[in-house]
Short mmCIF file of C-alpha atoms in Angstrom, two decimals:
data_model
loop_
_atom_site.label_atom_id
_atom_site.label_comp_id
_atom_site.label_asym_id
_atom_site.label_seq_id
_atom_site.Cartn_x
_atom_site.Cartn_y
_atom_site.Cartn_z
CA HIS A 1 8.49 -13.25 11.27
CA LEU A 2 5.95 -10.82 9.86
CA GLN A 3 3.45 -12.00 7.26
CA LEU A 4 1.44 -9.60 5.12
CA VAL A 5 -1.65 -10.48 3.11
CA GLU A 6 -3.28 -7.99 0.74
CA SER A 7 -6.90 -8.08 -0.36
CA GLY A 8 -9.47 -5.83 -1.96
CA GLY A 9 -8.18 -5.55 -5.50
CA GLY A 10 -10.40 -5.97 -8.54
CA LEU A 11 -11.82 -4.39 -11.66
CA VAL A 12 -13.31 -0.91 -11.36
CA GLN A 13 -14.41 1.74 -13.84
CA PRO A 14 -12.56 5.05 -14.12
CA GLY A 15 -13.69 7.37 -11.38
CA GLY A 16 -14.53 4.48 -9.09
CA SER A 17 -13.15 3.47 -5.71
CA LEU A 18 -11.50 0.49 -4.09
CA ARG A 19 -10.17 -0.16 -0.60
CA LEU A 20 -7.13 -2.36 -0.26
CA SER A 21 -6.34 -4.12 3.00
CA CYS A 22 -3.00 -5.34 4.29
CA ALA A 23 -3.48 -7.76 7.17
CA ALA A 24 -0.41 -8.53 9.26
CA SER A 25 0.35 -11.52 11.43
CA GLY A 26 3.37 -12.64 13.41
CA SER A 27 4.02 -9.24 14.96
CA THR A 28 2.35 -5.96 15.74
CA LEU A 29 2.97 -3.14 13.29
CA ASP A 30 3.82 -0.34 15.69
CA GLN A 31 7.56 -0.50 15.00
CA TYR A 32 7.17 -0.80 11.23
CA ALA A 33 6.69 1.68 8.47
CA ILE A 34 4.07 0.16 6.19
CA GLY A 35 4.19 1.11 2.55
CA TRP A 36 2.00 0.46 -0.45
CA PHE A 37 3.84 -0.06 -3.73
CA ARG A 38 2.56 -0.79 -7.20
CA GLN A 39 4.00 -2.21 -10.37
CA ALA A 40 2.43 -2.05 -13.79
CA PRO A 41 3.55 -4.29 -16.68
CA GLY A 42 6.78 -2.99 -18.19
CA LYS A 43 7.21 -0.33 -15.51
CA GLU A 44 9.35 -0.01 -12.43
CA ARG A 45 7.91 -0.47 -8.98
CA GLU A 46 6.53 2.77 -7.55
CA GLY A 47 6.07 3.73 -3.93
CA VAL A 48 2.50 4.95 -3.57
CA SER A 49 1.93 5.62 0.11
CA CYS A 50 3.33 4.93 3.55
CA ILE A 51 2.31 5.19 7.18
CA ARG A 52 4.00 5.12 10.50
CA SER A 53 3.98 8.19 12.75
CA SER A 54 3.22 10.25 9.65
CA THR A 55 1.89 9.54 6.19
CA TYR A 56 3.39 9.87 2.73
CA TYR A 57 1.79 9.97 -0.70
CA ALA A 58 3.31 9.98 -4.13
CA ASP A 59 2.35 13.02 -6.19
CA SER A 60 0.48 10.79 -8.62
CA VAL A 61 -2.04 9.74 -5.94
CA LYS A 62 -2.10 12.73 -3.59
CA GLY A 63 -5.65 13.88 -2.92
CA ARG A 64 -7.14 10.63 -4.25
CA PHE A 65 -5.67 7.91 -2.00
CA THR A 66 -5.79 7.73 1.78
CA ILE A 67 -3.74 5.39 3.93
CA SER A 68 -4.86 4.40 7.42
CA ARG A 69 -4.26 1.74 10.03
CA ASP A 70 -6.35 -0.16 12.54
CA ASN A 71 -4.02 -1.27 15.32
CA ALA A 72 -6.67 -3.47 16.91
CA LYS A 73 -6.93 -5.44 13.65
CA ASN A 74 -3.23 -5.15 12.84
CA THR A 75 -4.28 -3.99 9.39
CA VAL A 76 -3.36 -1.12 7.09
CA TYR A 77 -5.78 0.17 4.47
CA LEU A 78 -5.42 2.09 1.24
CA GLN A 79 -8.61 3.86 0.20
CA MET A 80 -8.38 4.67 -3.50
CA ASN A 81 -10.86 7.14 -4.96
CA SER A 82 -11.19 8.75 -8.38
CA LEU A 83 -9.31 5.88 -9.92
CA LYS A 84 -7.70 6.33 -13.32
CA PRO A 85 -6.60 3.76 -15.92
CA GLU A 86 -3.00 4.63 -15.08
CA ASP A 87 -3.58 3.33 -11.55
CA THR A 88 -3.80 -0.18 -13.01
CA ALA A 89 -1.08 -2.31 -11.42
CA VAL A 90 -0.35 -5.02 -8.92
CA TYR A 91 -0.39 -3.40 -5.50
CA TYR A 92 1.88 -4.68 -2.74
CA CYS A 93 2.09 -3.81 0.91
CA ALA A 94 5.48 -3.93 2.56
CA ALA A 95 6.96 -3.43 6.01
CA ARG A 96 10.26 -1.89 7.03
CA LEU A 97 11.34 -2.19 10.64
CA PHE A 98 12.45 0.87 12.58
CA ARG A 99 12.07 3.24 9.62
CA LEU A 100 10.06 6.35 8.99
CA CYS A 101 8.16 7.07 5.81
CA PRO A 102 8.70 7.03 2.93
CA ILE A 103 10.40 3.67 2.42
CA GLN A 104 12.17 2.54 -0.77
CA SER A 105 12.66 -1.07 0.26
CA ALA A 106 11.23 -3.44 2.80
CA ASP A 107 11.98 -6.33 5.11
CA TYR A 108 8.66 -8.05 4.35
CA TRP A 109 6.34 -8.06 1.34
CA GLY A 110 2.85 -9.28 0.66
CA GLN A 111 1.92 -11.33 -2.35
CA GLY A 112 0.19 -8.47 -4.18
CA THR A 113 -3.34 -7.77 -5.35
CA GLN A 114 -4.34 -6.77 -8.88
CA VAL A 115 -6.10 -3.46 -9.44
CA THR A 116 -7.51 -2.87 -12.92
CA VAL A 117 -9.16 0.42 -13.84
CA SER A 118 -10.99 0.10 -17.13
CA SER A 119 -14.32 0.82 -18.74
#
């Protein structure tokens, strides 16, 4: 049973950066597509990025966000640069077994971490 724990969220000014981490336990991640999703109040959940053998980015974050993984630490990261107020949301990492990116649903979800972009 895979467990995912996100960290790294917080309050940042527009134009700033944050790095989110998704630490996995219970299994290695090599057979999973790992996605980052976000959900803002009153909005639908949005797939932001994904990594397995390739990477995927939503148009809204392309060129600003970078997804990466450290297999030794069993952790996936989302580096977020040039943050905008519209990036404000709860960010979730999720894992889908035996799938390629992008993923629209997942077998396992983390608890989420709040990202707030505001001056």
